[in-house]
Short mmCIF file of C-alpha atoms and ligand atoms in Angstrom, two decimals:
data_model
loop_
_atom_site.label_atom_id
_atom_site.label_comp_id
_atom_site.label_asym_id
_atom_site.label_seq_id
_atom_site.Cartn_x
_atom_site.Cartn_y
_atom_site.Cartn_z
CA UNK B 855 0.00 0.00 0.00
CA UNK B 856 1.08 3.59 -0.57
CA UNK B 857 2.30 5.78 2.27
CA UNK B 858 0.27 8.63 0.76
CA UNK B 859 -1.85 8.89 -2.33
CA UNK B 860 0.07 9.99 -5.43
CA UNK B 861 -1.46 13.26 -6.50
CA UNK B 862 -1.06 12.80 -10.27
CA UNK B 863 0.67 10.70 -12.93
CA UNK B 864 3.85 12.76 -12.54
CA UNK B 865 3.97 11.69 -8.88
CA UNK B 866 3.50 8.04 -9.90
CA UNK B 867 6.39 8.49 -12.33
CA UNK B 868 8.61 9.75 -9.50
CA UNK B 869 7.70 6.69 -7.44
CA UNK B 870 8.56 4.48 -10.37
CA UNK B 871 11.91 6.25 -10.70
CA UNK B 872 12.64 5.63 -7.01
CA UNK B 873 11.66 1.96 -7.12
CA UNK B 874 13.45 0.92 -10.30
CA UNK B 875 17.14 0.60 -11.10
CA UNK B 876 18.00 3.32 -13.60
CA UNK B 877 18.34 1.01 -16.66
CA UNK B 878 14.82 -0.21 -16.00
CA UNK B 879 13.31 3.21 -15.44
CA UNK B 880 14.92 4.45 -18.64
CA UNK B 881 13.67 1.43 -20.57
CA UNK B 882 10.13 2.48 -19.61
CA UNK B 883 10.54 6.23 -19.76
CA UNK B 884 12.78 6.69 -22.77
CA UNK B 885 12.20 7.01 -26.50
CA UNK B 886 14.07 6.63 -29.75
CA UNK B 887 17.11 8.72 -30.80
CA UNK B 888 16.68 12.42 -29.95
CA UNK B 889 13.25 11.79 -28.41
CA UNK B 890 11.70 14.50 -30.59
CA UNK B 891 8.56 12.44 -31.07
CA UNK B 892 8.45 11.40 -27.42
CA UNK B 893 8.46 15.07 -26.42
CA UNK B 894 6.01 16.05 -29.18
CA UNK B 895 3.46 13.70 -27.65
CA UNK B 896 3.38 15.86 -24.51
CA UNK B 897 3.96 19.23 -26.17
CA UNK B 898 1.01 19.00 -28.51
CA UNK B 899 -1.32 18.42 -25.57
CA UNK B 900 0.19 21.36 -23.73
CA UNK B 901 -0.16 23.71 -26.68
CA UNK B 902 -3.88 23.17 -27.10
CA UNK B 903 -6.22 25.43 -25.13
CA UNK B 904 -9.80 24.78 -24.09
CA UNK B 905 -12.88 26.97 -23.83
CA UNK B 906 -15.70 26.26 -21.37
CA UNK B 907 -19.42 26.52 -21.91
CA UNK B 908 -21.22 28.29 -19.11
CA UNK B 909 -24.37 27.33 -17.25
CA UNK B 910 -24.73 23.68 -18.18
CA UNK B 911 -26.01 21.40 -15.47
CA UNK B 912 -23.04 19.19 -14.64
CA UNK B 913 -24.42 17.58 -11.51
CA UNK B 914 -24.26 14.22 -13.37
CA UNK B 915 -21.33 13.43 -15.64
CA UNK B 916 -21.38 10.38 -17.88
CA UNK B 917 -17.90 9.11 -18.78
CA UNK B 918 -19.02 6.09 -20.77
CA UNK B 919 -17.67 5.57 -24.28
CA UNK B 920 -18.14 2.98 -27.00
CA UNK B 921 -15.32 1.21 -28.83
CA UNK B 922 -16.14 -1.27 -31.60
CA UNK B 923 -19.65 -1.60 -30.25
CA UNK B 924 -18.52 -2.30 -26.70
CA UNK B 925 -19.48 0.10 -23.95
CA UNK B 926 -16.74 1.16 -21.53
CA UNK B 927 -17.36 2.98 -18.25
CA UNK B 928 -14.44 5.33 -18.92
CA UNK B 929 -12.84 6.37 -22.22
CA UNK B 930 -9.44 5.06 -21.12
CA UNK B 931 -7.92 1.82 -22.40
CA UNK B 932 -4.65 0.20 -21.39
CA UNK B 933 -2.13 0.10 -24.23
CA UNK B 934 -0.11 -3.07 -24.60
CA UNK B 935 3.24 -2.95 -22.82
CA UNK B 936 5.52 -5.97 -23.04
CA UNK B 937 8.31 -7.16 -20.78
CA UNK B 938 6.82 -5.36 -17.78
CA UNK B 939 7.18 -8.34 -15.46
CA UNK B 940 10.68 -6.88 -15.07
CA UNK B 941 9.11 -3.73 -13.67
CA UNK B 942 6.93 -5.60 -11.14
CA UNK B 943 6.06 -9.30 -10.85
CA UNK B 944 2.37 -8.61 -11.56
CA UNK B 945 3.50 -7.59 -15.06
CA UNK B 946 0.98 -7.77 -17.89
CA UNK B 947 -1.71 -9.28 -15.66
CA UNK B 948 -2.15 -5.98 -13.79
CA UNK B 949 -3.92 -3.93 -16.50
CA UNK B 950 -6.12 -6.91 -17.37
CA UNK B 951 -7.23 -7.15 -13.73
CA UNK B 952 -7.79 -3.41 -13.32
CA UNK B 953 -9.59 -3.01 -16.66
CA UNK B 954 -12.00 -5.79 -15.77
CA UNK B 955 -12.62 -4.32 -12.32
CA UNK B 956 -13.37 -0.86 -13.75
CA UNK B 957 -15.35 -1.80 -16.84
CA UNK B 958 -12.78 -0.84 -19.40
CA UNK B 959 -10.41 -2.65 -21.74
CA UNK B 960 -6.80 -3.81 -21.60
CA UNK B 961 -4.79 -4.77 -24.65
CA UNK B 962 -2.44 -7.48 -23.41
CA UNK B 963 0.98 -7.49 -25.07
CA UNK B 964 2.04 -10.52 -27.05
CA UNK B 965 5.56 -9.71 -25.90
CA UNK B 966 4.54 -10.34 -22.32
CA UNK B 967 6.39 -11.97 -19.47
CA UNK B 968 3.16 -13.93 -18.90
CA UNK B 969 1.84 -16.14 -21.66
CA UNK B 970 -1.61 -15.23 -22.90
CA UNK B 971 -2.96 -18.39 -21.24
CA UNK B 972 -1.44 -17.38 -17.90
CA UNK B 973 -3.05 -13.93 -18.14
CA UNK B 974 -6.41 -15.51 -18.97
CA UNK B 975 -6.09 -17.91 -16.06
CA UNK B 976 -5.41 -15.08 -13.60
CA UNK B 977 -8.03 -12.80 -15.18
CA UNK B 978 -10.76 -14.58 -17.15
CA UNK B 979 -12.16 -12.44 -20.00
CA UNK B 980 -8.82 -10.64 -20.15
CA UNK B 981 -9.67 -8.15 -22.92
CA UNK B 982 -7.92 -7.80 -26.28
CA UNK B 983 -4.70 -9.46 -27.33
CA UNK B 984 -1.81 -7.66 -29.01
CA UNK B 985 -0.19 -9.53 -31.87
CA UNK B 986 2.74 -8.65 -34.07
CA UNK B 987 3.57 -9.94 -37.55
CA UNK B 988 5.62 -12.75 -36.04
CA UNK B 989 7.22 -14.62 -38.92
CA UNK B 990 4.78 -16.16 -41.34
CA UNK B 991 1.00 -16.65 -41.33
CA UNK B 992 1.18 -20.07 -39.68
CA UNK B 993 3.01 -18.54 -36.72
CA UNK B 994 0.77 -15.55 -36.00
CA UNK B 995 -2.25 -17.60 -37.11
CA UNK B 996 -1.45 -20.10 -34.34
CA UNK B 997 -1.21 -17.26 -31.83
CA UNK B 998 -4.61 -15.94 -32.97
CA UNK B 999 -6.07 -19.41 -32.31
CA UNK B 1000 -4.50 -19.44 -28.87
CA UNK B 1001 -5.93 -15.98 -28.10
CA UNK B 1002 -9.40 -17.10 -29.18
CA UNK B 1003 -9.23 -20.26 -27.05
CA UNK B 1004 -8.05 -18.28 -24.03
CA UNK B 1005 -11.08 -15.96 -24.21
CA UNK B 1006 -9.64 -12.76 -25.68
CA UNK B 1007 -12.41 -10.90 -27.50
CA UNK B 1008 -10.42 -8.50 -29.69
CA UNK B 1009 -7.10 -8.36 -31.51
CA UNK B 1010 -4.72 -5.44 -31.83
CA UNK B 1011 -2.04 -5.77 -34.48
CA UNK B 1012 1.09 -3.64 -33.99
CA UNK B 1013 2.77 -2.75 -37.26
CA UNK B 1014 5.31 -0.05 -36.42
CA UNK B 1015 8.07 -2.35 -35.17
CA UNK B 1016 9.52 -3.75 -38.40
CA UNK B 1017 12.92 -3.25 -36.78
CA UNK B 1018 13.82 -2.17 -33.25
CA UNK B 1019 13.69 1.56 -32.59
CA UNK B 1020 17.09 3.04 -31.88
CA UNK B 1021 16.68 3.62 -28.15
CA UNK B 1022 20.01 5.03 -27.14
CA UNK B 1023 19.31 5.08 -23.41
CA UNK B 1024 18.91 1.30 -23.55
CA UNK B 1025 22.13 0.94 -25.51
CA UNK B 1026 24.04 3.07 -23.01
CA UNK B 1027 22.57 1.11 -20.12
CA UNK B 1028 23.36 -2.26 -21.68
CA UNK B 1029 19.69 -3.13 -21.22
CA UNK B 1030 18.85 -6.72 -22.13
CA UNK B 1031 16.05 -9.15 -21.37
CA UNK B 1032 16.80 -10.93 -19.09
CA UNK B 1033 18.72 -8.08 -17.44
CA UNK B 1034 22.42 -8.75 -16.90
CA UNK B 1035 23.12 -7.57 -13.40
CA UNK B 1036 26.83 -7.31 -14.05
CA UNK B 1037 26.18 -4.06 -15.94
CA UNK B 1038 25.37 -1.12 -13.67
CA UNK B 1039 25.95 -3.26 -10.62
CA UNK B 1040 25.64 -0.26 -8.33
CA UNK B 1041 22.13 0.56 -9.60
CA UNK B 1042 20.98 -2.99 -8.96
CA UNK B 1043 22.70 -3.13 -5.56
CA UNK B 1044 20.74 -0.11 -4.27
CA UNK B 1045 17.42 -1.69 -5.34
CA UNK B 1046 17.56 -5.02 -3.48
CA UNK B 1047 13.78 -5.47 -3.38
CA UNK B 1048 13.63 -5.24 -7.15
CA UNK B 1049 16.49 -7.76 -7.51
CA UNK B 1050 14.78 -10.22 -5.14
CA UNK B 1051 11.55 -9.95 -7.14
CA UNK B 1052 13.42 -10.52 -10.37
CA UNK B 1053 15.18 -13.63 -9.03
CA UNK B 1054 12.09 -15.04 -7.36
CA UNK B 1055 9.60 -14.56 -10.21
CA UNK B 1056 11.91 -14.44 -13.22
CA UNK B 1057 9.26 -12.62 -15.29
CA UNK B 1058 11.68 -11.17 -17.79
CA UNK B 1059 11.41 -13.19 -21.02
CA UNK B 1060 8.72 -13.68 -23.67
CA UNK B 1061 6.58 -16.44 -22.25
CA UNK B 1062 4.34 -16.81 -25.29
CA UNK B 1063 7.37 -18.22 -27.07
CA UNK B 1064 9.42 -19.78 -24.27
CA UNK B 1065 7.19 -20.88 -21.40
CA UNK B 1066 10.00 -21.69 -18.97
CA UNK B 1067 11.65 -19.00 -16.83
CA UNK B 1068 15.28 -18.30 -17.73
CA UNK B 1069 17.96 -20.01 -15.62
CA UNK B 1070 19.31 -17.95 -12.72
CA UNK B 1071 22.77 -17.89 -14.25
CA UNK B 1072 21.44 -15.79 -17.16
CA UNK B 1073 21.30 -12.74 -14.86
CA UNK B 1074 24.90 -12.98 -13.88
CA UNK B 1075 26.84 -11.94 -16.92
CA UNK B 1076 27.72 -8.43 -17.99
CA UNK B 1077 25.84 -7.26 -21.05
CA UNK B 1078 28.11 -6.68 -24.00
CA UNK B 1079 25.59 -4.84 -26.16
CA UNK B 1080 22.00 -3.62 -26.17
CA UNK B 1081 18.88 -5.67 -25.82
CA UNK B 1082 18.50 -9.04 -27.45
CA UNK B 1083 15.53 -7.65 -29.28
CA UNK B 1084 12.00 -9.01 -29.12
CA UNK B 1085 11.69 -7.49 -32.53
CA UNK B 1086 13.98 -10.09 -34.07
CA UNK B 1087 10.89 -12.28 -34.14
CA UNK B 1088 9.02 -9.94 -36.46
CA UNK B 1089 8.63 -10.36 -40.21
CA UNK B 1090 9.94 -7.55 -42.39
CA UNK B 1091 7.76 -8.49 -45.31
CA UNK B 1092 4.27 -8.25 -43.81
CA UNK B 1093 1.82 -7.00 -46.46
CA UNK B 1094 -1.68 -5.60 -46.90
CA UNK B 1095 -2.74 -9.08 -48.04
CA UNK B 1096 -1.50 -10.43 -44.70
CA UNK B 1097 -3.67 -7.86 -42.92
CA UNK B 1098 -6.66 -8.99 -44.98
CA UNK B 1099 -5.79 -12.57 -44.09
CA UNK B 1100 -5.80 -11.73 -40.37
CA UNK B 1101 -9.13 -9.97 -40.82
CA UNK B 1102 -10.54 -13.15 -42.36
CA UNK B 1103 -9.26 -15.26 -39.45
CA UNK B 1104 -10.70 -13.11 -36.68
CA UNK B 1105 -14.40 -12.55 -36.20
CA UNK B 1106 -14.15 -10.06 -33.28
CA UNK B 1107 -12.95 -6.45 -33.22
CA UNK B 1108 -9.63 -5.88 -34.99
CA UNK B 1109 -7.51 -2.87 -34.12
CA UNK B 1110 -4.45 -1.63 -35.95
CA UNK B 1111 -1.68 0.09 -34.03
CA UNK B 1112 0.96 1.99 -35.94
CA UNK B 1113 -0.74 3.25 -39.13
CA UNK B 1114 -0.13 6.95 -39.16
CA UNK B 1115 -0.63 8.46 -42.58
CA UNK B 1116 -4.06 9.15 -44.05
CA UNK B 1117 -3.19 6.91 -47.00
CA UNK B 1118 -2.36 3.94 -44.77
CA UNK B 1119 -5.32 4.52 -42.49
CA UNK B 1120 -7.75 4.51 -45.43
CA UNK B 1121 -6.17 1.36 -46.82
CA UNK B 1122 -6.43 -0.30 -43.41
CA UNK B 1123 -10.09 0.69 -43.17
CA UNK B 1124 -10.65 -0.92 -46.57
CA UNK B 1125 -9.05 -4.10 -45.20
CA UNK B 1126 -11.80 -4.15 -42.58
CA UNK B 1127 -10.18 -2.99 -39.35
CA UNK B 1128 -12.60 -1.70 -36.71
CA UNK B 1129 -10.30 0.46 -34.63
CA UNK B 1130 -7.18 2.52 -35.25
CA UNK B 1131 -4.83 3.34 -32.39
CA UNK B 1132 -3.45 6.71 -33.47
CA UNK B 1133 0.04 7.05 -32.08
CA UNK B 1134 3.73 6.54 -32.60
CA UNK B 1135 4.50 3.74 -30.13
CA UNK B 1136 5.05 6.32 -27.42
CA UNK B 1137 7.99 7.81 -29.34
CA UNK B 1138 9.89 4.53 -29.00
CA UNK B 1139 10.20 3.60 -32.66
CA UNK B 1140 10.58 6.14 -35.52
CA UNK B 1141 11.77 9.48 -34.14
CA UNK B 1142 10.46 12.39 -36.20
CA UNK B 1143 6.87 11.22 -36.41
CA UNK B 1144 4.24 13.76 -35.42
CA UNK B 1145 2.24 13.22 -32.27
CA UNK B 1146 -1.01 11.33 -32.50
CA UNK B 1147 -2.84 14.50 -31.52
CA UNK B 1148 -1.34 16.40 -34.46
CA UNK B 1149 -2.50 13.70 -36.85
CA UNK B 1150 -5.89 13.03 -35.33
CA UNK B 1151 -8.00 15.67 -37.08
CA UNK B 1152 -6.73 14.61 -40.51
CA UNK B 1153 -7.48 10.97 -39.80
CA UNK B 1154 -10.90 11.80 -38.43
CA UNK B 1155 -11.79 13.73 -41.58
CA UNK B 1156 -10.39 11.06 -43.89
CA UNK B 1157 -12.04 8.09 -42.19
CA UNK B 1158 -15.45 9.71 -41.64
CA UNK B 1159 -16.39 7.46 -38.74
CA UNK B 1160 -15.63 4.19 -40.58
CA UNK B 1161 -13.32 3.11 -37.76
CA UNK B 1162 -13.12 4.16 -34.12
CA UNK B 1163 -10.05 6.25 -33.37
CA UNK B 1164 -8.15 5.82 -30.12
CA UNK B 1165 -5.48 8.36 -29.30
CA UNK B 1166 -2.39 6.59 -27.97
CA UNK B 1167 0.64 8.43 -26.60
CA UNK B 1168 1.46 11.18 -24.13
CA UNK B 1169 -1.72 10.99 -22.05
CA UNK B 1170 -0.88 12.06 -18.50
CA UNK B 1171 -3.87 14.19 -17.52
CA UNK B 1172 -7.65 14.06 -17.60
CA UNK B 1173 -7.44 17.25 -19.62
CA UNK B 1174 -5.45 15.40 -22.30
CA UNK B 1175 -8.28 12.91 -22.62
CA UNK B 1176 -10.81 15.70 -23.13
CA UNK B 1177 -8.65 17.32 -25.81
CA UNK B 1178 -8.21 14.07 -27.74
CA UNK B 1179 -11.92 13.35 -27.67
CA UNK B 1180 -12.80 16.92 -28.68
CA UNK B 1181 -10.68 16.45 -31.81
CA UNK B 1182 -12.27 13.15 -32.76
CA UNK B 1183 -11.00 10.22 -30.69
CA UNK B 1184 -13.59 7.89 -29.20
CA UNK B 1185 -11.24 7.18 -26.30
CA UNK B 1186 -7.57 7.29 -25.35
CA UNK B 1187 -5.14 4.58 -24.49
CA UNK B 1188 -2.44 4.88 -21.84
CA UNK B 1189 0.99 3.25 -21.82
CA UNK B 1190 3.61 4.66 -19.49
CA UNK B 1191 0.97 6.09 -17.14
CA UNK B 1192 -0.03 2.57 -16.09
CA UNK B 1193 3.52 1.18 -16.26
CA UNK B 1194 4.64 3.87 -13.78
CA UNK B 1195 1.77 2.77 -11.56
CA UNK B 1196 2.85 -0.86 -11.93
CA UNK B 1197 6.39 0.01 -10.86
CA UNK B 1198 5.10 2.08 -7.95
CA UNK B 1199 2.65 -0.44 -6.54
CA UNK B 1200 1.77 -3.43 -8.73
CA UNK B 1201 -1.94 -3.94 -9.38
CA UNK B 1202 -2.97 -1.19 -6.95
CA UNK B 1203 -0.51 1.20 -8.61
CA UNK B 1204 -2.13 0.52 -12.00
CA UNK B 1205 -5.50 1.13 -10.36
CA UNK B 1206 -4.17 4.41 -8.98
CA UNK B 1207 -3.18 5.53 -12.47
CA UNK B 1208 -6.66 4.88 -13.80
CA UNK B 1209 -8.37 6.48 -10.80
CA UNK B 1210 -6.24 9.62 -11.03
CA UNK B 1211 -7.06 10.09 -14.71
CA UNK B 1212 -10.75 9.40 -14.17
CA UNK B 1213 -10.93 11.89 -11.30
CA UNK B 1214 -9.15 14.57 -13.32
CA UNK B 1215 -11.39 13.87 -16.29
CA UNK B 1216 -14.52 14.43 -14.18
CA UNK B 1217 -13.17 17.70 -12.83
CA UNK B 1218 -12.25 19.01 -16.27
CA UNK B 1219 -15.62 18.05 -17.73
CA UNK B 1220 -17.46 19.84 -14.92
CA UNK B 1221 -15.34 22.96 -15.36
CA UNK B 1222 -15.82 22.89 -19.11
CA UNK B 1223 -19.56 22.38 -18.86
CA UNK B 1224 -19.61 19.01 -20.63
CA UNK B 1225 -22.04 16.43 -19.29
CA UNK B 1226 -20.96 13.42 -21.29
CA UNK B 1227 -18.17 12.14 -23.51
CA UNK B 1228 -20.58 12.36 -26.46
CA UNK B 1229 -20.89 16.12 -25.97
CA UNK B 1230 -17.16 16.76 -26.36
CA UNK B 1231 -16.37 18.35 -29.70
CA UNK B 1232 -14.10 20.96 -31.26
CA UNK B 1233 -16.24 23.81 -29.94
CA UNK B 1234 -14.48 23.29 -26.58
CA UNK B 1235 -11.07 23.95 -28.17
CA UNK B 1236 -9.16 27.01 -29.18
CA UNK B 1237 -7.35 26.20 -32.47
CA UNK B 1238 -3.56 26.34 -31.75
CA UNK B 1239 -2.57 25.51 -35.32
CA UNK B 1240 -4.47 22.25 -35.51
CA UNK B 1241 -6.90 21.69 -38.33
CA UNK B 1242 -10.14 21.90 -36.46
CA UNK B 1243 -13.67 22.58 -37.36
CA UNK B 1244 -14.52 26.25 -36.82
CA UNK B 1245 -16.03 26.94 -33.45
CA UNK B 1246 -19.77 26.95 -33.51
CA UNK B 1247 -20.73 30.56 -34.01
CA UNK B 1248 -24.05 32.25 -34.13
CA UNK B 1249 -24.76 35.94 -34.62
CA UNK B 1250 -24.99 37.99 -31.46
CA UNK B 1251 -28.53 38.80 -30.57
CA UNK B 1252 -29.71 41.54 -28.32
CA UNK B 1253 -30.81 39.95 -25.10
CA UNK B 1254 -31.64 40.95 -21.64
CA UNK B 1255 -27.95 40.81 -20.76
CA UNK B 1256 -27.22 43.49 -23.35
CA UNK B 1257 -30.01 45.82 -22.27
CA UNK B 1258 -29.01 48.89 -20.40
C1 FMN D 1109 7.60 -0.51 -21.43
C2 FMN D 1109 6.77 -0.43 -22.67
C3 FMN D 1109 6.51 -1.58 -23.41
C4 FMN D 1109 5.75 -1.50 -24.57
N1 FMN D 1109 5.43 -2.67 -25.25
C5 FMN D 1109 4.59 -2.62 -26.30
C6 FMN D 1109 4.12 -3.82 -26.91
O1 FMN D 1109 4.44 -4.92 -26.49
N2 FMN D 1109 3.28 -3.70 -27.98
C7 FMN D 1109 2.89 -2.47 -28.48
O2 FMN D 1109 2.16 -2.40 -29.45
N3 FMN D 1109 3.31 -1.33 -27.89
C8 FMN D 1109 4.12 -1.38 -26.81
N4 FMN D 1109 4.47 -0.21 -26.19
C9 FMN D 1109 3.90 1.07 -26.65
C10 FMN D 1109 2.57 1.33 -25.95
O3 FMN D 1109 1.60 0.39 -26.34
C11 FMN D 1109 2.01 2.71 -26.29
O4 FMN D 1109 1.91 2.86 -27.68
C12 FMN D 1109 2.83 3.87 -25.73
O5 FMN D 1109 3.35 3.55 -24.47
C13 FMN D 1109 1.94 5.10 -25.65
O6 FMN D 1109 2.62 6.21 -25.20
P1 FMN D 1109 2.58 6.67 -23.65
O7 FMN D 1109 3.52 5.74 -22.94
O8 FMN D 1109 3.09 8.07 -23.70
O9 FMN D 1109 1.17 6.55 -23.15
C14 FMN D 1109 5.25 -0.26 -25.02
C15 FMN D 1109 5.51 0.89 -24.27
C16 FMN D 1109 6.25 0.82 -23.11
C17 FMN D 1109 6.49 2.09 -22.30
#
């Protein structure tokens, strides 16, 4: 349990920083190359201003949202985050548990330190499963069958990891999975609780592919180079036909994560996806991409409601959620916000992250004069260079307020 309640996501992040050895914290927190895209994800939220609507009755606020026909109690999903058993032994099970408890949705990473069957055993009806173009059709096809049998109801295909992003913090830190404790020995020595958890649970490898924990001796050596990449598993020749093939294999909701241009998004919609996660992998892959928020209005206009848009990346405040929905997202998805919570306090830390965002969202909606998620639109925003619909204007009429 926490000594005191973390006041916001930034406070959870500080707890995560204190609990984790630096190589681990930087693995979570960092981005690719110069982190231009990582920073853009936050900056574009900051730059956008909001405008309230006075005198609406906000005594009841409805936060429910609908994604691919499924109603959620809050417009906040959990993005897939792999290898997070290294952060805390609850790992990828934590968002599945919290999402179920709170009536929302977790996307469970296929690069998890729990196999998808283990997640489903700990949390029946575990949400959606995150696949990658692992090798050929027979390989990811088999994983789709496993996800179906385990009770996952949706699939999310990540397509922006053809090769590993150039994450220089990880290279400098000699970060590998499993972690080699011989590198940065001092950092590991001052976090004994984390080391004990790592040794005891050994949740630090991809259990969907290798069900056994790694041998203890694998932690001992000094890392000679950066991470043995999970991405080595991924095909570099995945095609639109392969996406159509996946669509044909899967009857439930299909989300695509990593299509960013209007051209690709339209093509993906034609292939029959239901949901697009609009984001740049949290700035961890191709540096130089715009933020999801910058791209959202264009995608909304191009797709005309044919797929549900979920803004993914940079969400740290309830206000961010409002802004994304005002531009055209049906909901947002959080990554680091819940991983910080996981590092800070396991399942209850993930719950804290969700509760903080939900509380902030309610406050912002009340102050803005918005009674429900459905009411949020561009009229609550002041432009700031984004392509937005013009604010709803009507001619000024003389009224009692204007009378002398
Ligand atoms: C530690 C970590 C692991 C991640 N693993 C995955 C993954 O397995 N699959 C995936 O599609 N995205 C993965 N992502 C990206 C997230 O799903 C999400 O796109 C990103 O974190 C959103 O940005 P935010 O952290 O600013 O919210 C990971 C992100 C982090 C921080």
